mmCIF file with all atom_site columns, C-alpha atoms in Angstrom:
data_model
loop_
_atom_site.group_PDB
_atom_site.id
_atom_site.type_symbol
_atom_site.label_atom_id
_atom_site.label_alt_id
_atom_site.label_comp_id
_atom_site.label_asym_id
_atom_site.label_entity_id
_atom_site.label_seq_id
_atom_site.pdbx_PDB_ins_code
_atom_site.Cartn_x
_atom_site.Cartn_y
_atom_site.Cartn_z
_atom_site.occupancy
_atom_site.B_iso_or_equiv
_atom_site.pdbx_formal_charge
_atom_site.auth_seq_id
_atom_site.auth_comp_id
_atom_site.auth_asym_id
_atom_site.auth_atom_id
_atom_site.pdbx_PDB_model_num
ATOM 1   C CA . UNK A 1 1   ? 53.227 24.871 -21.646 1.00 70.00 ? 1   UNK A CA 1
ATOM 2   C CA . UNK A 1 2   ? 52.741 29.324 -20.748 1.00 83.00 ? 2   UNK A CA 1
ATOM 3   C CA . UNK A 1 3   ? 54.601 27.982 -17.396 1.00 87.00 ? 3   UNK A CA 1
ATOM 4   C CA . UNK A 1 4   ? 57.948 27.376 -19.769 1.00 85.00 ? 4   UNK A CA 1
ATOM 5   C CA . UNK A 1 5   ? 57.246 29.994 -21.771 1.00 83.00 ? 5   UNK A CA 1
ATOM 6   C CA . UNK A 1 6   ? 57.568 32.668 -19.322 1.00 85.00 ? 6   UNK A CA 1
ATOM 7   C CA . UNK A 1 7   ? 60.890 30.953 -17.165 1.00 87.00 ? 7   UNK A CA 1
ATOM 8   C CA . UNK A 1 8   ? 62.170 30.559 -21.291 1.00 81.00 ? 8   UNK A CA 1
ATOM 9   C CA . UNK A 1 9   ? 61.255 34.096 -22.012 1.00 80.00 ? 9   UNK A CA 1
ATOM 10  C CA . UNK A 1 10  ? 63.316 35.627 -18.227 1.00 84.00 ? 10  UNK A CA 1
ATOM 11  C CA . UNK A 1 11  ? 65.920 33.411 -18.945 1.00 83.00 ? 11  UNK A CA 1
ATOM 12  C CA . UNK A 1 12  ? 66.366 35.636 -22.017 1.00 78.00 ? 12  UNK A CA 1
ATOM 13  C CA . UNK A 1 13  ? 65.642 39.092 -20.305 1.00 78.00 ? 13  UNK A CA 1
ATOM 14  C CA . UNK A 1 14  ? 67.897 38.143 -17.392 1.00 82.00 ? 14  UNK A CA 1
ATOM 15  C CA . UNK A 1 15  ? 71.176 37.188 -19.473 1.00 81.00 ? 15  UNK A CA 1
ATOM 16  C CA . UNK A 1 16  ? 71.134 40.163 -21.731 1.00 79.00 ? 16  UNK A CA 1
ATOM 17  C CA . UNK A 1 17  ? 70.738 42.076 -19.113 1.00 82.00 ? 17  UNK A CA 1
ATOM 18  C CA . UNK A 1 18  ? 73.941 40.146 -17.960 1.00 87.00 ? 18  UNK A CA 1
ATOM 19  C CA . UNK A 1 19  ? 75.687 40.812 -21.088 1.00 85.00 ? 19  UNK A CA 1
ATOM 20  C CA . UNK A 1 20  ? 74.716 44.524 -20.784 1.00 84.00 ? 20  UNK A CA 1
ATOM 21  C CA . UNK A 1 21  ? 76.412 44.682 -17.532 1.00 88.00 ? 21  UNK A CA 1
ATOM 22  C CA . UNK A 1 22  ? 79.516 43.753 -18.473 1.00 90.00 ? 22  UNK A CA 1
ATOM 23  C CA . UNK A 1 23  ? 79.739 44.605 -21.464 1.00 90.00 ? 23  UNK A CA 1
ATOM 24  C CA . UNK A 1 24  ? 79.777 47.844 -20.177 1.00 88.00 ? 24  UNK A CA 1
ATOM 25  C CA . UNK A 1 25  ? 81.674 47.493 -17.095 1.00 91.00 ? 25  UNK A CA 1
ATOM 26  C CA . UNK A 1 26  ? 84.741 45.823 -19.826 1.00 91.00 ? 26  UNK A CA 1
ATOM 27  C CA . UNK A 1 27  ? 84.288 49.265 -22.693 1.00 92.00 ? 27  UNK A CA 1
ATOM 28  C CA . UNK A 1 28  ? 84.211 50.960 -19.182 1.00 91.00 ? 28  UNK A CA 1
ATOM 29  C CA . UNK A 1 29  ? 87.400 49.271 -17.728 1.00 94.00 ? 29  UNK A CA 1
ATOM 30  C CA . UNK A 1 30  ? 89.679 48.716 -20.774 1.00 93.00 ? 30  UNK A CA 1
ATOM 31  C CA . UNK A 1 31  ? 88.567 52.158 -21.967 1.00 93.00 ? 31  UNK A CA 1
ATOM 32  C CA . UNK A 1 32  ? 87.257 54.548 -19.212 1.00 92.00 ? 32  UNK A CA 1
ATOM 33  C CA . UNK A 1 33  ? 84.495 56.452 -18.871 1.00 89.00 ? 33  UNK A CA 1
ATOM 34  C CA . UNK A 1 34  ? 85.844 59.802 -20.488 1.00 92.00 ? 34  UNK A CA 1
ATOM 35  C CA . UNK A 1 35  ? 84.367 62.084 -23.684 1.00 92.00 ? 35  UNK A CA 1
ATOM 36  C CA . UNK A 1 36  ? 87.458 59.856 -26.164 1.00 93.00 ? 36  UNK A CA 1
ATOM 37  C CA . UNK A 1 37  ? 85.518 56.150 -24.869 1.00 93.00 ? 37  UNK A CA 1
ATOM 38  C CA . UNK A 1 38  ? 81.856 57.861 -24.781 1.00 92.00 ? 38  UNK A CA 1
ATOM 39  C CA . UNK A 1 39  ? 81.935 58.767 -28.394 1.00 93.00 ? 39  UNK A CA 1
ATOM 40  C CA . UNK A 1 40  ? 84.525 56.077 -29.566 1.00 94.00 ? 40  UNK A CA 1
ATOM 41  C CA . UNK A 1 41  ? 81.281 53.421 -27.420 1.00 93.00 ? 41  UNK A CA 1
ATOM 42  C CA . UNK A 1 42  ? 79.065 55.310 -30.172 1.00 90.00 ? 42  UNK A CA 1
ATOM 43  C CA . UNK A 1 43  ? 80.128 55.176 -33.352 1.00 92.00 ? 43  UNK A CA 1
ATOM 44  C CA . UNK A 1 44  ? 80.840 50.945 -32.444 1.00 92.00 ? 44  UNK A CA 1
ATOM 45  C CA . UNK A 1 45  ? 77.242 50.245 -31.233 1.00 88.00 ? 45  UNK A CA 1
ATOM 46  C CA . UNK A 1 46  ? 76.157 51.960 -33.972 1.00 85.00 ? 46  UNK A CA 1
ATOM 47  C CA . UNK A 1 47  ? 79.237 49.403 -37.087 1.00 86.00 ? 47  UNK A CA 1
ATOM 48  C CA . UNK A 1 48  ? 76.939 46.641 -35.103 1.00 84.00 ? 48  UNK A CA 1
ATOM 49  C CA . UNK A 1 49  ? 73.442 47.350 -35.102 1.00 78.00 ? 49  UNK A CA 1
ATOM 50  C CA . UNK A 1 50  ? 74.184 48.238 -38.410 1.00 77.00 ? 50  UNK A CA 1
ATOM 51  C CA . UNK A 1 51  ? 76.083 45.028 -39.816 1.00 75.00 ? 51  UNK A CA 1
ATOM 52  C CA . UNK A 1 52  ? 73.818 43.164 -38.013 1.00 71.00 ? 52  UNK A CA 1
ATOM 53  C CA . UNK A 1 53  ? 70.742 44.827 -40.111 1.00 66.00 ? 53  UNK A CA 1
ATOM 54  C CA . UNK A 1 54  ? 73.391 44.351 -43.680 1.00 58.00 ? 54  UNK A CA 1
ATOM 55  C CA . UNK A 1 55  ? 73.755 40.632 -43.592 1.00 56.00 ? 55  UNK A CA 1
ATOM 56  C CA . UNK A 1 56  ? 71.302 38.829 -45.087 1.00 54.00 ? 56  UNK A CA 1
ATOM 57  C CA . UNK A 1 57  ? 72.038 35.462 -43.218 1.00 46.00 ? 57  UNK A CA 1
ATOM 58  C CA . UNK A 1 58  ? 72.465 37.571 -39.993 1.00 48.00 ? 58  UNK A CA 1
ATOM 59  C CA . UNK A 1 59  ? 69.021 39.994 -40.023 1.00 50.00 ? 59  UNK A CA 1
ATOM 60  C CA . UNK A 1 60  ? 67.187 37.239 -39.827 1.00 54.00 ? 60  UNK A CA 1
ATOM 61  C CA . UNK A 1 61  ? 67.005 36.373 -36.421 1.00 51.00 ? 61  UNK A CA 1
ATOM 62  C CA . UNK A 1 62  ? 66.445 33.139 -36.752 1.00 46.00 ? 62  UNK A CA 1
ATOM 63  C CA . UNK A 1 63  ? 64.304 31.534 -33.553 1.00 49.00 ? 63  UNK A CA 1
ATOM 64  C CA . UNK A 1 64  ? 67.097 28.510 -32.247 1.00 51.00 ? 64  UNK A CA 1
ATOM 65  C CA . UNK A 1 65  ? 63.995 26.446 -32.044 1.00 56.00 ? 65  UNK A CA 1
ATOM 66  C CA . UNK A 1 66  ? 63.659 26.553 -35.836 1.00 65.00 ? 66  UNK A CA 1
ATOM 67  C CA . UNK A 1 67  ? 66.916 26.789 -37.305 1.00 64.00 ? 67  UNK A CA 1
ATOM 68  C CA . UNK A 1 68  ? 66.976 23.039 -39.523 1.00 74.00 ? 68  UNK A CA 1
ATOM 69  C CA . UNK A 1 69  ? 70.829 22.872 -39.146 1.00 78.00 ? 69  UNK A CA 1
ATOM 70  C CA . UNK A 1 70  ? 74.199 23.822 -37.383 1.00 79.00 ? 70  UNK A CA 1
ATOM 71  C CA . UNK A 1 71  ? 75.317 27.010 -39.174 1.00 77.00 ? 71  UNK A CA 1
ATOM 72  C CA . UNK A 1 72  ? 71.977 28.990 -38.851 1.00 74.00 ? 72  UNK A CA 1
ATOM 73  C CA . UNK A 1 73  ? 71.475 27.609 -34.620 1.00 75.00 ? 73  UNK A CA 1
ATOM 74  C CA . UNK A 1 74  ? 74.789 29.168 -35.263 1.00 79.00 ? 74  UNK A CA 1
ATOM 75  C CA . UNK A 1 75  ? 74.369 32.396 -36.448 1.00 74.00 ? 75  UNK A CA 1
ATOM 76  C CA . UNK A 1 76  ? 71.062 33.074 -34.568 1.00 74.00 ? 76  UNK A CA 1
ATOM 77  C CA . UNK A 1 77  ? 74.049 33.546 -30.925 1.00 76.00 ? 77  UNK A CA 1
ATOM 78  C CA . UNK A 1 78  ? 75.837 35.878 -32.908 1.00 77.00 ? 78  UNK A CA 1
ATOM 79  C CA . UNK A 1 79  ? 73.300 37.719 -34.149 1.00 75.00 ? 79  UNK A CA 1
ATOM 80  C CA . UNK A 1 80  ? 72.065 37.640 -30.768 1.00 76.00 ? 80  UNK A CA 1
ATOM 81  C CA . UNK A 1 81  ? 75.319 39.166 -28.931 1.00 80.00 ? 81  UNK A CA 1
ATOM 82  C CA . UNK A 1 82  ? 75.637 40.756 -31.574 1.00 80.00 ? 82  UNK A CA 1
ATOM 83  C CA . UNK A 1 83  ? 72.585 42.983 -31.392 1.00 79.00 ? 83  UNK A CA 1
ATOM 84  C CA . UNK A 1 84  ? 72.663 43.396 -27.563 1.00 81.00 ? 84  UNK A CA 1
ATOM 85  C CA . UNK A 1 85  ? 76.514 44.162 -28.186 1.00 86.00 ? 85  UNK A CA 1
ATOM 86  C CA . UNK A 1 86  ? 76.498 46.855 -30.064 1.00 85.00 ? 86  UNK A CA 1
ATOM 87  C CA . UNK A 1 87  ? 72.964 48.439 -28.574 1.00 84.00 ? 87  UNK A CA 1
ATOM 88  C CA . UNK A 1 88  ? 74.645 49.256 -24.788 1.00 87.00 ? 88  UNK A CA 1
ATOM 89  C CA . UNK A 1 89  ? 78.008 49.526 -26.605 1.00 89.00 ? 89  UNK A CA 1
ATOM 90  C CA . UNK A 1 90  ? 75.259 52.812 -28.548 1.00 87.00 ? 90  UNK A CA 1
ATOM 91  C CA . UNK A 1 91  ? 73.768 53.050 -25.177 1.00 86.00 ? 91  UNK A CA 1
ATOM 92  C CA . UNK A 1 92  ? 76.598 53.122 -23.557 1.00 90.00 ? 92  UNK A CA 1
ATOM 93  C CA . UNK A 1 93  ? 78.099 55.609 -25.696 1.00 90.00 ? 93  UNK A CA 1
ATOM 94  C CA . UNK A 1 94  ? 75.215 57.940 -25.850 1.00 87.00 ? 94  UNK A CA 1
ATOM 95  C CA . UNK A 1 95  ? 74.929 57.956 -21.357 1.00 86.00 ? 95  UNK A CA 1
ATOM 96  C CA . UNK A 1 96  ? 78.626 59.062 -21.524 1.00 89.00 ? 96  UNK A CA 1
ATOM 97  C CA . UNK A 1 97  ? 78.737 61.996 -23.817 1.00 88.00 ? 97  UNK A CA 1
ATOM 98  C CA . UNK A 1 98  ? 75.591 63.108 -22.091 1.00 86.00 ? 98  UNK A CA 1
ATOM 99  C CA . UNK A 1 99  ? 77.244 62.956 -18.908 1.00 86.00 ? 99  UNK A CA 1
ATOM 100 C CA . UNK A 1 100 ? 80.699 64.282 -20.361 1.00 88.00 ? 100 UNK A CA 1
ATOM 101 C CA . UNK A 1 101 ? 79.191 66.994 -22.331 1.00 87.00 ? 101 UNK A CA 1
ATOM 102 C CA . UNK A 1 102 ? 75.609 68.310 -20.112 1.00 84.00 ? 102 UNK A CA 1
ATOM 103 C CA . UNK A 1 103 ? 77.648 69.189 -17.246 1.00 83.00 ? 103 UNK A CA 1
ATOM 104 C CA . UNK A 1 104 ? 79.847 71.705 -19.168 1.00 83.00 ? 104 UNK A CA 1
ATOM 105 C CA . UNK A 1 105 ? 77.034 73.039 -21.155 1.00 82.00 ? 105 UNK A CA 1
ATOM 106 C CA . UNK A 1 106 ? 73.713 73.823 -18.459 1.00 82.00 ? 106 UNK A CA 1
ATOM 107 C CA . UNK A 1 107 ? 74.956 74.910 -14.622 1.00 81.00 ? 107 UNK A CA 1
ATOM 108 C CA . UNK A 1 108 ? 72.339 72.304 -12.795 1.00 85.00 ? 108 UNK A CA 1
ATOM 109 C CA . UNK A 1 109 ? 70.107 68.989 -12.360 1.00 83.00 ? 109 UNK A CA 1
ATOM 110 C CA . UNK A 1 110 ? 67.605 70.398 -13.044 1.00 86.00 ? 110 UNK A CA 1
ATOM 111 C CA . UNK A 1 111 ? 68.605 71.456 -16.960 1.00 85.00 ? 111 UNK A CA 1
ATOM 112 C CA . UNK A 1 112 ? 70.440 68.747 -16.915 1.00 84.00 ? 112 UNK A CA 1
ATOM 113 C CA . UNK A 1 113 ? 66.682 66.660 -17.015 1.00 85.00 ? 113 UNK A CA 1
ATOM 114 C CA . UNK A 1 114 ? 65.265 68.949 -19.111 1.00 88.00 ? 114 UNK A CA 1
ATOM 115 C CA . UNK A 1 115 ? 67.443 68.632 -21.791 1.00 86.00 ? 115 UNK A CA 1
ATOM 116 C CA . UNK A 1 116 ? 67.445 65.074 -21.879 1.00 85.00 ? 116 UNK A CA 1
ATOM 117 C CA . UNK A 1 117 ? 64.120 64.487 -22.322 1.00 87.00 ? 117 UNK A CA 1
ATOM 118 C CA . UNK A 1 118 ? 63.760 67.640 -24.540 1.00 89.00 ? 118 UNK A CA 1
ATOM 119 C CA . UNK A 1 119 ? 67.009 65.754 -26.481 1.00 86.00 ? 119 UNK A CA 1
ATOM 120 C CA . UNK A 1 120 ? 64.950 62.275 -26.220 1.00 82.00 ? 120 UNK A CA 1
ATOM 121 C CA . UNK A 1 121 ? 61.838 63.847 -27.374 1.00 86.00 ? 121 UNK A CA 1
ATOM 122 C CA . UNK A 1 122 ? 63.217 65.284 -30.460 1.00 85.00 ? 122 UNK A CA 1
ATOM 123 C CA . UNK A 1 123 ? 64.728 61.762 -31.659 1.00 78.00 ? 123 UNK A CA 1
ATOM 124 C CA . UNK A 1 124 ? 61.433 60.005 -30.905 1.00 75.00 ? 124 UNK A CA 1
ATOM 125 C CA . UNK A 1 125 ? 59.430 62.469 -33.130 1.00 79.00 ? 125 UNK A CA 1
ATOM 126 C CA . UNK A 1 126 ? 62.052 62.232 -36.017 1.00 75.00 ? 126 UNK A CA 1
ATOM 127 C CA . UNK A 1 127 ? 62.454 59.152 -35.508 1.00 70.00 ? 127 UNK A CA 1
ATOM 128 C CA . UNK A 1 128 ? 58.168 58.363 -35.707 1.00 70.00 ? 128 UNK A CA 1
ATOM 129 C CA . UNK A 1 129 ? 58.185 60.773 -39.281 1.00 69.00 ? 129 UNK A CA 1
ATOM 130 C CA . UNK A 1 130 ? 56.836 59.752 -42.194 1.00 67.00 ? 130 UNK A CA 1
ATOM 131 C CA . UNK A 1 131 ? 59.743 59.223 -44.306 1.00 64.00 ? 131 UNK A CA 1
ATOM 132 C CA . UNK A 1 132 ? 61.550 58.318 -41.053 1.00 60.00 ? 132 UNK A CA 1
ATOM 133 C CA . UNK A 1 133 ? 59.131 55.216 -40.089 1.00 57.00 ? 133 UNK A CA 1
ATOM 134 C CA . UNK A 1 134 ? 59.803 52.814 -42.068 1.00 56.00 ? 134 UNK A CA 1
ATOM 135 C CA . UNK A 1 135 ? 63.308 52.040 -42.095 1.00 52.00 ? 135 UNK A CA 1
ATOM 136 C CA . UNK A 1 136 ? 63.851 52.406 -38.660 1.00 52.00 ? 136 UNK A CA 1
ATOM 137 C CA . UNK A 1 137 ? 60.921 50.890 -36.975 1.00 49.00 ? 137 UNK A CA 1
ATOM 138 C CA . UNK A 1 138 ? 63.043 47.694 -36.434 1.00 53.00 ? 138 UNK A CA 1
ATOM 139 C CA . UNK A 1 139 ? 66.182 49.288 -35.441 1.00 55.00 ? 139 UNK A CA 1
ATOM 140 C CA . UNK A 1 140 ? 63.815 51.626 -32.513 1.00 51.00 ? 140 UNK A CA 1
ATOM 141 C CA . UNK A 1 141 ? 62.088 48.199 -31.548 1.00 52.00 ? 141 UNK A CA 1
ATOM 142 C CA . UNK A 1 142 ? 65.987 47.321 -30.892 1.00 55.00 ? 142 UNK A CA 1
ATOM 143 C CA . UNK A 1 143 ? 66.952 50.125 -29.641 1.00 54.00 ? 143 UNK A CA 1
ATOM 144 C CA . UNK A 1 144 ? 64.622 50.772 -26.472 1.00 53.00 ? 144 UNK A CA 1
ATOM 145 C CA . UNK A 1 145 ? 65.937 46.971 -26.011 1.00 52.00 ? 145 UNK A CA 1
ATOM 146 C CA . UNK A 1 146 ? 63.018 45.399 -27.450 1.00 46.00 ? 146 UNK A CA 1
#
């Protein structure tokens, strides 16, 4: 039924948002908001994303309803957690790095805005080059929060 699907989808989005906020807050509480914290968050986020994509059993992302054994169900939950936390730490690292570095490089908020848009446009263009697109589409979707 469509209503149940919408409820389930809304619950999934809400749980991911709460996990994002909890991850972000815990990292800030433990490691602060400085440049070292940003770089550590970025590195750990990339590691977690790569790890979740490199393990054959974790990469499947089995829907819970299709899990045939408790092991598959547990792997699904672990992989979801790894991907959500990894993507959150990656985003946090990018965001915090930008917050720490841009004010030193440029003198106005308008210049920071322009630099962020240009960096974002460059990254999207780079990831969509023919030789990159075949390798990164799945991770692009994950990194954009999808």
